[in-house]
Short mmCIF file of C-alpha atoms in Angstrom, two decimals:
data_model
loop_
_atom_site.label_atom_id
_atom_site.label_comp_id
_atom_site.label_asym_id
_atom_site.label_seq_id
_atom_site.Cartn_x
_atom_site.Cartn_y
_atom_site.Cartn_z
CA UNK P 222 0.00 0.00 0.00
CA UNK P 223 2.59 2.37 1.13
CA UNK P 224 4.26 1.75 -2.55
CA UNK P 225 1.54 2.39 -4.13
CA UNK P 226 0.93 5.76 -3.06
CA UNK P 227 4.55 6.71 -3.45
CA UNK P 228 4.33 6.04 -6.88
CA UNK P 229 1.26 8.10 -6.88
CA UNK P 230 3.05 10.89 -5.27
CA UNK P 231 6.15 10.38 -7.84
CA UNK P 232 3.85 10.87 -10.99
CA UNK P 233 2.17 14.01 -9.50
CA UNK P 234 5.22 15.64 -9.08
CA UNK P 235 6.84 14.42 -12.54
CA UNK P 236 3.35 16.14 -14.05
CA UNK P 237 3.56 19.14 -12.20
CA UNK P 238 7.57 20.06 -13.23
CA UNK P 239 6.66 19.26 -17.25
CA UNK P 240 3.42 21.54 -17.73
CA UNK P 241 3.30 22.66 -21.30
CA UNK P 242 1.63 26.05 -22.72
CA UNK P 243 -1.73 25.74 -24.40
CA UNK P 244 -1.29 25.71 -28.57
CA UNK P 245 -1.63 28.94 -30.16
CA UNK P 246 -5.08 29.58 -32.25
CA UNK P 247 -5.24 29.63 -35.56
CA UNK P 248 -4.18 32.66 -38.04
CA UNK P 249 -7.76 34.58 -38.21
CA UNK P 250 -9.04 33.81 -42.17
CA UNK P 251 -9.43 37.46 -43.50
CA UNK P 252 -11.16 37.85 -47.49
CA UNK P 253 -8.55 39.94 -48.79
CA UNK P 254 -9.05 42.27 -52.74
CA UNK P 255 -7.28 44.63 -54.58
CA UNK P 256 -9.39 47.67 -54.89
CA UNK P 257 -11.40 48.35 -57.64
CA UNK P 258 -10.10 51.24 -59.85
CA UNK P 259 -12.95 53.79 -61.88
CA UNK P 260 -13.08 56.99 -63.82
CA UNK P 261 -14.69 59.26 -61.46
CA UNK P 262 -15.94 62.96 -60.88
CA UNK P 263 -17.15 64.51 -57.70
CA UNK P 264 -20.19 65.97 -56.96
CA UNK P 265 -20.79 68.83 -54.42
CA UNK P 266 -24.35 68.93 -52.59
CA UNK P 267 -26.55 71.78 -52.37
CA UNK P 268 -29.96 72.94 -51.24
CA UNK P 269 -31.81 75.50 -52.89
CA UNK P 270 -35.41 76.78 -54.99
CA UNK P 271 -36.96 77.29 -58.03
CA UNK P 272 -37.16 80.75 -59.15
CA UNK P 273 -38.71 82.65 -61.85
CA UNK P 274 -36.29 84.47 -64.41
CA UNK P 275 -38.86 86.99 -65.03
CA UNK P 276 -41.30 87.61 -62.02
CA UNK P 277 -43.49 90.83 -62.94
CA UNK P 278 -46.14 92.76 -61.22
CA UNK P 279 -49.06 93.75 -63.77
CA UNK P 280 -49.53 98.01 -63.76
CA UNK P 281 -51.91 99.58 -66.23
CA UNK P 282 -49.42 102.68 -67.73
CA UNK P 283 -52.78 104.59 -68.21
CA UNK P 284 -55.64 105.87 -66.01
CA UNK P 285 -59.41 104.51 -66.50
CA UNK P 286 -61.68 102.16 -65.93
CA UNK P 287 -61.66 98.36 -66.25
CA UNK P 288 -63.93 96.96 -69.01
CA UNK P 289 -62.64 93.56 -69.68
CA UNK P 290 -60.59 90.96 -68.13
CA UNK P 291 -59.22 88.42 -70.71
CA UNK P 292 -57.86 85.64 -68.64
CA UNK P 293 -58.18 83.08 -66.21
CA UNK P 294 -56.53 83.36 -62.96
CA UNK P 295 -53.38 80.88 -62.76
CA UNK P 296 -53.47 80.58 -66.66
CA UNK P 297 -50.43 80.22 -68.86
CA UNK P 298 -50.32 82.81 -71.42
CA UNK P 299 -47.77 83.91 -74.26
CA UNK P 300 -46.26 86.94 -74.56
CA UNK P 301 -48.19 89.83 -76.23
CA UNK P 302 -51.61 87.95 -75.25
CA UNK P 303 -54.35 91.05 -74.04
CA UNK P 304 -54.55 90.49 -69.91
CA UNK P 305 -57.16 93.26 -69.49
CA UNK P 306 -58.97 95.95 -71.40
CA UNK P 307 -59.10 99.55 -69.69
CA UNK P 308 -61.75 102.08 -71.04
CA UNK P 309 -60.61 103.28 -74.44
CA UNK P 310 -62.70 105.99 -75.44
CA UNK P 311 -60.85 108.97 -74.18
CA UNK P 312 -58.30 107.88 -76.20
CA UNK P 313 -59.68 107.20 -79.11
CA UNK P 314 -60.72 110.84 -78.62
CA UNK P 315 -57.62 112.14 -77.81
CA UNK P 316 -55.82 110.47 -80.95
CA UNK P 317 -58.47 111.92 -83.10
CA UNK P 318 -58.06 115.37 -82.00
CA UNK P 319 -54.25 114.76 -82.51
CA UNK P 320 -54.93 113.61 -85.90
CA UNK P 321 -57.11 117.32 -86.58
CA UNK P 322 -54.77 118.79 -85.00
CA UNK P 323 -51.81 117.29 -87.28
CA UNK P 324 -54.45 117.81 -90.82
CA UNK P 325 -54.29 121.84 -89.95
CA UNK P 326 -50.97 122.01 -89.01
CA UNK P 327 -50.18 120.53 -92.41
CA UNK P 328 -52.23 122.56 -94.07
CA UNK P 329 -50.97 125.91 -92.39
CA UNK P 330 -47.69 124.66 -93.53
CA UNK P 331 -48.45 124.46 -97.28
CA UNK P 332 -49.62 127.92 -96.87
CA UNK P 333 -46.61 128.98 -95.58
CA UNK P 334 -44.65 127.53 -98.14
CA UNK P 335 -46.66 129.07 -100.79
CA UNK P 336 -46.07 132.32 -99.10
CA UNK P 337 -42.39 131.91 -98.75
CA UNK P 338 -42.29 130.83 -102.68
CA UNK P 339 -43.83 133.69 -104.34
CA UNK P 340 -41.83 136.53 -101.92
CA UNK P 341 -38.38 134.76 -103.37
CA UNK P 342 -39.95 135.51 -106.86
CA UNK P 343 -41.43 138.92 -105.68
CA UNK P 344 -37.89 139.33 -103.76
CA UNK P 345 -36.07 138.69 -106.83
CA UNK P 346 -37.79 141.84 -108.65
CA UNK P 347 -37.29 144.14 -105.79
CA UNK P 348 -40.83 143.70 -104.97
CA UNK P 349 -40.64 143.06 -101.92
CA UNK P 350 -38.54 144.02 -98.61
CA UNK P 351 -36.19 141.35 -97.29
CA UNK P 352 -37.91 142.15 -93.84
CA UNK P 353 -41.19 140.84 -95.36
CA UNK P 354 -39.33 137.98 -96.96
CA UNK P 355 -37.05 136.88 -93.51
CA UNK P 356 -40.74 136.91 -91.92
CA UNK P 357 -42.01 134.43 -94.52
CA UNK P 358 -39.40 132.26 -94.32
CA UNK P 359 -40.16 132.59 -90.68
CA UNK P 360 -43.40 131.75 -90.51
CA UNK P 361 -42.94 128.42 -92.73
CA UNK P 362 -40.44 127.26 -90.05
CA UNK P 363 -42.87 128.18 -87.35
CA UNK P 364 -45.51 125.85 -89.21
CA UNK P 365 -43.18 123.07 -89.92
CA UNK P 366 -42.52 122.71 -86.08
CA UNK P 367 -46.12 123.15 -85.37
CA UNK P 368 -46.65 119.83 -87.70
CA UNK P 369 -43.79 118.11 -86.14
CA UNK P 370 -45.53 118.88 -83.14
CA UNK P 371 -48.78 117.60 -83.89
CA UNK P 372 -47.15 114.27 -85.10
CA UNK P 373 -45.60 113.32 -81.71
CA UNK P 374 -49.08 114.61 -80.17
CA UNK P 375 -50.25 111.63 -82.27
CA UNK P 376 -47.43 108.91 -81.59
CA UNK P 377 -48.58 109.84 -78.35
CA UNK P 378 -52.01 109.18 -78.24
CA UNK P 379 -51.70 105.73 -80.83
CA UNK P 380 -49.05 104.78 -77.66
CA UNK P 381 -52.06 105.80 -74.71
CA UNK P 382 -54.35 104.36 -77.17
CA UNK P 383 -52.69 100.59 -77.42
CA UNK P 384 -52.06 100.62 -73.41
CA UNK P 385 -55.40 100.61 -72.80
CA UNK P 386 -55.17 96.88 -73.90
CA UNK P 387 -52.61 95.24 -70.93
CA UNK P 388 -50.91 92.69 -72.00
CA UNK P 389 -48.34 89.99 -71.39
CA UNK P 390 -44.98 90.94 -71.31
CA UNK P 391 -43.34 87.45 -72.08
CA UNK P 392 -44.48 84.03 -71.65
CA UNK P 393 -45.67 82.26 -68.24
CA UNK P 394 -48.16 81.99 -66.23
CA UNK P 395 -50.79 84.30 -64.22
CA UNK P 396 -51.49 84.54 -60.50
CA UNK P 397 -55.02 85.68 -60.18
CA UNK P 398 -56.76 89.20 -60.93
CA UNK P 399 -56.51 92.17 -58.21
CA UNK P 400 -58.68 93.91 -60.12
CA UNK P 401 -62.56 93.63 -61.08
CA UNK P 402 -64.49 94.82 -64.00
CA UNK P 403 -65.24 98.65 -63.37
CA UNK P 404 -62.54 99.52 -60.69
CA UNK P 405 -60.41 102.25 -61.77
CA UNK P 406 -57.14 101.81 -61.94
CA UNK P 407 -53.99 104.71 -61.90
CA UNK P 408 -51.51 104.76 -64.13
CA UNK P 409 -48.56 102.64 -62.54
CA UNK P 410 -49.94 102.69 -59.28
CA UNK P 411 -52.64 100.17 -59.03
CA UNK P 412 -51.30 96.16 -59.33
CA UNK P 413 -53.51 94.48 -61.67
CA UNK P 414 -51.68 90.91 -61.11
CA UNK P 415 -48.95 89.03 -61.38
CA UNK P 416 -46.91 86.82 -64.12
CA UNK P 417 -43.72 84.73 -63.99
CA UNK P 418 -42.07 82.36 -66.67
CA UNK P 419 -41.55 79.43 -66.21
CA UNK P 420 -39.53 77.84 -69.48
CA UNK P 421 -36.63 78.07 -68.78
CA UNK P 422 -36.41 78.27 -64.84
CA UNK P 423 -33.29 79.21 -62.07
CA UNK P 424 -32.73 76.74 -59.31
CA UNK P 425 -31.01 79.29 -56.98
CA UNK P 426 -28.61 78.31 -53.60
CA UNK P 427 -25.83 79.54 -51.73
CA UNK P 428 -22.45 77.67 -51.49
CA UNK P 429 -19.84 77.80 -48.87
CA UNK P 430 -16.87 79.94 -48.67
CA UNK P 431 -14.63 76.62 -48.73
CA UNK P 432 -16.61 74.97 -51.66
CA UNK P 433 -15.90 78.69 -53.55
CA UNK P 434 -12.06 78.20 -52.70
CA UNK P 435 -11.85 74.41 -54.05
CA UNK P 436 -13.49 75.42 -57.22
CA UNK P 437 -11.24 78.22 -57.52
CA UNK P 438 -8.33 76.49 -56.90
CA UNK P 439 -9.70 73.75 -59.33
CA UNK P 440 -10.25 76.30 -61.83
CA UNK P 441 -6.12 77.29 -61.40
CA UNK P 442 -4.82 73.54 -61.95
CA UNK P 443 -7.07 73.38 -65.31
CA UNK P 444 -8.98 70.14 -63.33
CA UNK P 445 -12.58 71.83 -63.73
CA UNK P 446 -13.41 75.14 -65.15
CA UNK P 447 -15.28 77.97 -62.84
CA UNK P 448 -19.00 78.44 -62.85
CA UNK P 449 -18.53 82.12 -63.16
CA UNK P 450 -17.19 81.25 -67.16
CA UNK P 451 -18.27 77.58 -67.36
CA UNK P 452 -21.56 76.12 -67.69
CA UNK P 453 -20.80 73.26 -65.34
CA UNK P 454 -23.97 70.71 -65.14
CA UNK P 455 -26.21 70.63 -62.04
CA UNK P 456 -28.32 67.72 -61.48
CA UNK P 457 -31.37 68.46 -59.30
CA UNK P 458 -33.84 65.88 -56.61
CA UNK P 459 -37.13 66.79 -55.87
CA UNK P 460 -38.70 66.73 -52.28
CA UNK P 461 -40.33 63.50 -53.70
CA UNK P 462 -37.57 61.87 -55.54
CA UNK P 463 -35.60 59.45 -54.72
CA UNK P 464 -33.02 60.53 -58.16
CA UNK P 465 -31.58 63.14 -59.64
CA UNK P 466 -34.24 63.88 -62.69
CA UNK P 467 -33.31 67.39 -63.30
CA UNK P 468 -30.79 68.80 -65.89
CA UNK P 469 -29.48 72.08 -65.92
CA UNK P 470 -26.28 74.25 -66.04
CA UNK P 471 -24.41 76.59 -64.12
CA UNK P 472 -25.34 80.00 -65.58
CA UNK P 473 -24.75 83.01 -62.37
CA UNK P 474 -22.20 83.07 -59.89
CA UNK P 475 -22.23 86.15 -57.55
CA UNK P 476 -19.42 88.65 -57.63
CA UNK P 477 -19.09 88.58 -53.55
CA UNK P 478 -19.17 86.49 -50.64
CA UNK P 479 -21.66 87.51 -47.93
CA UNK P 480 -19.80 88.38 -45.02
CA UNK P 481 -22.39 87.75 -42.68
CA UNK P 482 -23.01 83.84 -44.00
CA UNK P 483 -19.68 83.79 -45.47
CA UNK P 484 -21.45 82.04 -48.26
CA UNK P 485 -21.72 82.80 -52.19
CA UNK P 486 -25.13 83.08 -53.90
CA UNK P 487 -25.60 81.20 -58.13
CA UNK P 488 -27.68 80.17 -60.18
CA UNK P 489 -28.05 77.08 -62.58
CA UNK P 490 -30.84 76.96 -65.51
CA UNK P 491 -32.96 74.60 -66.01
CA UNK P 492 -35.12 73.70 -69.52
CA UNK P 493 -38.94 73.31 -67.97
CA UNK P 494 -40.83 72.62 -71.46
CA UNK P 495 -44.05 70.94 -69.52
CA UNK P 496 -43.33 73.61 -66.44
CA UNK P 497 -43.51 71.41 -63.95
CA UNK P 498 -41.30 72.86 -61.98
CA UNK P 499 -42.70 75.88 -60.31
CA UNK P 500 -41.49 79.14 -58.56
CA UNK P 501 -40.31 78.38 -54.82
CA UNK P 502 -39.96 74.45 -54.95
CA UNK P 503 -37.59 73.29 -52.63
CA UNK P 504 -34.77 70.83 -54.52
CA UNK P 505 -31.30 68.94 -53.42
CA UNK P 506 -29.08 69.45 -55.82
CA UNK P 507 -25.39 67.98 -56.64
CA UNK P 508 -22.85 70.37 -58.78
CA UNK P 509 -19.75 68.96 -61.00
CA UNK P 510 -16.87 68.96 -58.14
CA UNK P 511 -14.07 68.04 -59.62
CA UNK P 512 -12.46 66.93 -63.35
CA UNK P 513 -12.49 63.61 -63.81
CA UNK P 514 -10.01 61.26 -62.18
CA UNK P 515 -8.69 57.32 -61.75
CA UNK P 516 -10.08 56.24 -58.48
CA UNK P 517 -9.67 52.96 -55.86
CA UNK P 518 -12.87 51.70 -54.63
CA UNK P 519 -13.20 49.82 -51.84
CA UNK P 520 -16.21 48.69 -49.25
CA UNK P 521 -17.22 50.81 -46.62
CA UNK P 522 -16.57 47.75 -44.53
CA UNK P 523 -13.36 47.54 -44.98
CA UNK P 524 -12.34 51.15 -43.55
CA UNK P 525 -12.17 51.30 -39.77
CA UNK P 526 -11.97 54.77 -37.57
CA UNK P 527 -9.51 55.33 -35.09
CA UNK P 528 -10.12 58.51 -33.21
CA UNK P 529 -9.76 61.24 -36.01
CA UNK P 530 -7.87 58.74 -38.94
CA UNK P 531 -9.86 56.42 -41.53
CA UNK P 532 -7.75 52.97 -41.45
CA UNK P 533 -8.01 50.14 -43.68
CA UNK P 534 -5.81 46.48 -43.00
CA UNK P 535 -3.20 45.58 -45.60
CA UNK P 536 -2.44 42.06 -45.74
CA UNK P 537 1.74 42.00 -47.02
CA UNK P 538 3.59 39.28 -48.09
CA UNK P 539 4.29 37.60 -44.82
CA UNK P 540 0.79 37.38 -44.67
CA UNK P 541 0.70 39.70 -41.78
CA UNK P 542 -2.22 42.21 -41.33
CA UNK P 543 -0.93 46.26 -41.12
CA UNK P 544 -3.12 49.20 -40.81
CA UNK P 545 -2.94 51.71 -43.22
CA UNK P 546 -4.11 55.32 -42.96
CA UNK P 547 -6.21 56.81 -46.31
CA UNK P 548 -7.94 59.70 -46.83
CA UNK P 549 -11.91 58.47 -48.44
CA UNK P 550 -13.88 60.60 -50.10
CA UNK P 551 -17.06 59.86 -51.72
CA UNK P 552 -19.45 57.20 -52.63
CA UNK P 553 -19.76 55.41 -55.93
CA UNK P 554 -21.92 52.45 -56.87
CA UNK P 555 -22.05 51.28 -53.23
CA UNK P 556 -18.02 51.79 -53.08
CA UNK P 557 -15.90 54.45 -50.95
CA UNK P 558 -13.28 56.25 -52.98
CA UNK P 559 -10.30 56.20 -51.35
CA UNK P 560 -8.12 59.46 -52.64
CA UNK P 561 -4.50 58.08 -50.49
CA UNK P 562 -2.98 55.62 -48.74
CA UNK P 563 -3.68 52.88 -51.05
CA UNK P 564 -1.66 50.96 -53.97
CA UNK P 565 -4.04 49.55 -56.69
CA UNK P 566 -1.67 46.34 -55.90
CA UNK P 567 -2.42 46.45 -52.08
CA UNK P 568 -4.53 43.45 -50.42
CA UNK P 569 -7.16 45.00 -48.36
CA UNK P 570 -8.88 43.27 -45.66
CA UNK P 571 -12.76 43.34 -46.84
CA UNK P 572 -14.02 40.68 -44.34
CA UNK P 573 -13.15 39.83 -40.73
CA UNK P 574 -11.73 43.24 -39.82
CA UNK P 575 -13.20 42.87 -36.86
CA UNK P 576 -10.91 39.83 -35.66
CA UNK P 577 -7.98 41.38 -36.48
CA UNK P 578 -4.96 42.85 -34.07
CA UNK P 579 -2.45 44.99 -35.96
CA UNK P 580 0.83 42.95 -36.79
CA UNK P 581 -1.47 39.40 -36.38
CA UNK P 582 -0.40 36.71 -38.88
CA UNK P 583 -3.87 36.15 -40.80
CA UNK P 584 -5.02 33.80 -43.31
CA UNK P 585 -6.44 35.39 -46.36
CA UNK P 586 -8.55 33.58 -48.46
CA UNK P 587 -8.60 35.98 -52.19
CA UNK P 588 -11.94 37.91 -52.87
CA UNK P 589 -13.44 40.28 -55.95
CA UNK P 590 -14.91 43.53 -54.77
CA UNK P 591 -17.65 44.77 -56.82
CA UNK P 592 -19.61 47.99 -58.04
CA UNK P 593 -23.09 47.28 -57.51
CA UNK P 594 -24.37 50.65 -60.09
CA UNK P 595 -27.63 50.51 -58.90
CA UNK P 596 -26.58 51.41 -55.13
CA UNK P 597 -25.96 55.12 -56.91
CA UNK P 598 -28.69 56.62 -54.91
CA UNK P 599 -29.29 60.36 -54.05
CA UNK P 600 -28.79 60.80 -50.66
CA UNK P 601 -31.82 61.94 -48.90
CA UNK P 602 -34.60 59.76 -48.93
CA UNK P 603 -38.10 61.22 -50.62
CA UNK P 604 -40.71 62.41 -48.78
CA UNK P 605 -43.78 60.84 -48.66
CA UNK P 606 -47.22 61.29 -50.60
CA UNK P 607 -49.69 63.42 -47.80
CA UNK P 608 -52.59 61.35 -47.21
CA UNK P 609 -56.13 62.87 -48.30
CA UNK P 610 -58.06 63.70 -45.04
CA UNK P 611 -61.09 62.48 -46.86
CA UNK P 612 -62.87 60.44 -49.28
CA UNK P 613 -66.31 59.67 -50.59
CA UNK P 614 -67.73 56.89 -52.62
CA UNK P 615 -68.10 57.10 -56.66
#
């Protein structure tokens, strides 16, 4: 018994002095890819309205009274189209007298000349004084102004005459009357409505002081020409939309920065052949940002943050996983460009970044990363259709 438990005792104590360490775990398996390399341009965002090119108050340029009214209220209407009618009878009057007044003037006139012709022939015998004569001659000046006279007397009531008829100064569309049928109206005092156009329309908005600089300095390297001399495209989201479905180009760019907002006001145009859009609609649009340029892609879970750097894993040929610091910029098809810190021949960690410790021996298994095109979504989500508060049966 007692040898027995000695030999008990012996084997403990052999176990005990030969402990081994636990085997290390396995290298973590990491997909690694090359990123994927495009032909990219940026786009800057920007918020902004519809405005009308032309947006006119309606003043009658003559006194009177209001006789007709020739459109609808909200109405589209081409230029030159009558709006309203103002009493023309004075008028008329008053460009008929002109007209009298022009028949005597021309008739005093060929008098005068008759005058004047016969006292040169009279004059030319000594027959008469050269006083007498100097008066004639006078007198058929006298009458020639007093025609001249009478002529702009009736320019001016043809031009009082045709503004009794108010019409459209260009094409768009009509708010609704101020006026009724017998009101009297001043000339260029009383509003008689209102008219923008619509085709083609501004989408107006204010960029930042920093966005004015980049362009600028764009601009200097020959990578993208300035709005204030290029027509740079614009593409435009409505409040609904869930794309950009609006065309235009960069046609205004303001001569100073505000100091107070420290931002700088433009314009882009934008065909409207259906006019859809309309005056003060709210849009997101996105502005040409850059030229164009080779970019890497790569996932957007692939990039990890560490306090105020963007770090992706590099797997290197001792199969070792390194961070890398890059500088990302923006989305495309569902990938994040990354504008440093990347080789096009690098193996980036797209999978299982989550496992790894910086310097860890992984075990990549190879991977594709792909452009999905249809991930190139605008990026504010529409908002949605206002239900009716209510209905009735048909």
């Amino acid at each position: 018994m007692r040898l027995a438990l000695g030999i008990v005792a012996l084997s403990l104590l052999a176990g005990c002095g030969g402990e081994q360490a636990p085997p290390a775990p396995p290298p973590a398996q990491v997909t690694v890819a090359t990123p994927v390399q495009r032909e990219v341009v940026d786009w800057d965002d920007y918020t902004g309205r519809f405005v009308a090119p032309q947006d006119v108050e309606i003043r009658p340029r003559v006194n009177g009274v209001v006789t007709a009214i020739h459109f609808r209220d909200g109405q589209d209407v081409r230029q030159g189209a009558p709006l309203f009618t103002i009493d023309p009878r004075p008028y008329r009057a008053a460009l008929a007298q002109a007209q009298a007044q022009a028949t005597r003037a021309n008739a005093a006139l060929s008098n005068a000349r008759q005058v004047t012709a016969r006292s040169r022939k009279l004059a030319g015998a000594q027959a008469v004084s050269t006083e007498e004569l100097e008066a004639n001659i006078a007198a058929e000046r006298t009458a020639a102004a007093d025609l001249a006279a009478a002529r702009a007397a009736i320019d001016n009531a043809q031009l009082n005459l045709s503004f009794t008829t108010v019409r459209a100064p260009f094409s768009g569309r009509m708010s609704d009357r101020k006026v009724s049928i017998g009101d009297s109206v001043a000339d260029g005092q009383t509003i008689l409505t209102r008219i923008v156009s619509l085709d083609p329309i501004w989408f107006e908005f204010e960029g930042a002081e920093s966005f004015y600089l980049k362009n600028l300095r764009q601009d200097q390297r020959g990578e993208r020409g300035s709005s204030r001399t290029t027509a740079n495209p614009v593409q435009i989201q409505l409040a609904d939309e869930s794309e950009y479905r609006w065309n235009g180009r960069m046609e205004f760019l303001d001569n100073a920065v505000d100091p107070d907002s420290g931002t700088i006001r433009a314009h882009a145009v934008v065909q409207n052949p259906n006019r859809f859009l309309t005056p003060g609609m709210f849009g997101r649009a996105r502005l040409l940002g850059s030229g164009t340029y080779k970019a890497m892609l790569i996932p957007d879970e692939a990039i990890v943050t560490d306090q105020t750097r963007r770090l992706v894993y590099v797997v290197g040929n001792d199969n070792k996983a390194v961070p890398r610091p890059v500088e990302v910029g923006a989305t495309v098809e569902g990938l994040r460009i990354v504008r440093d810190g990347l080789a096009p021949t690098d193996r980036v960690v797209i999978t299982g970044v989550g496992r790894l410790q910086p310097g860890a021996p992984v075990q990549p298994v190879k991977g594709v990363i792909k452009a999905d095109p249809t991930k190139q979504a605008a990026p504010t989500a529409p908002t949605q259709e206002p239900a009716s508060g209510q209905a009735t049966v048909r």
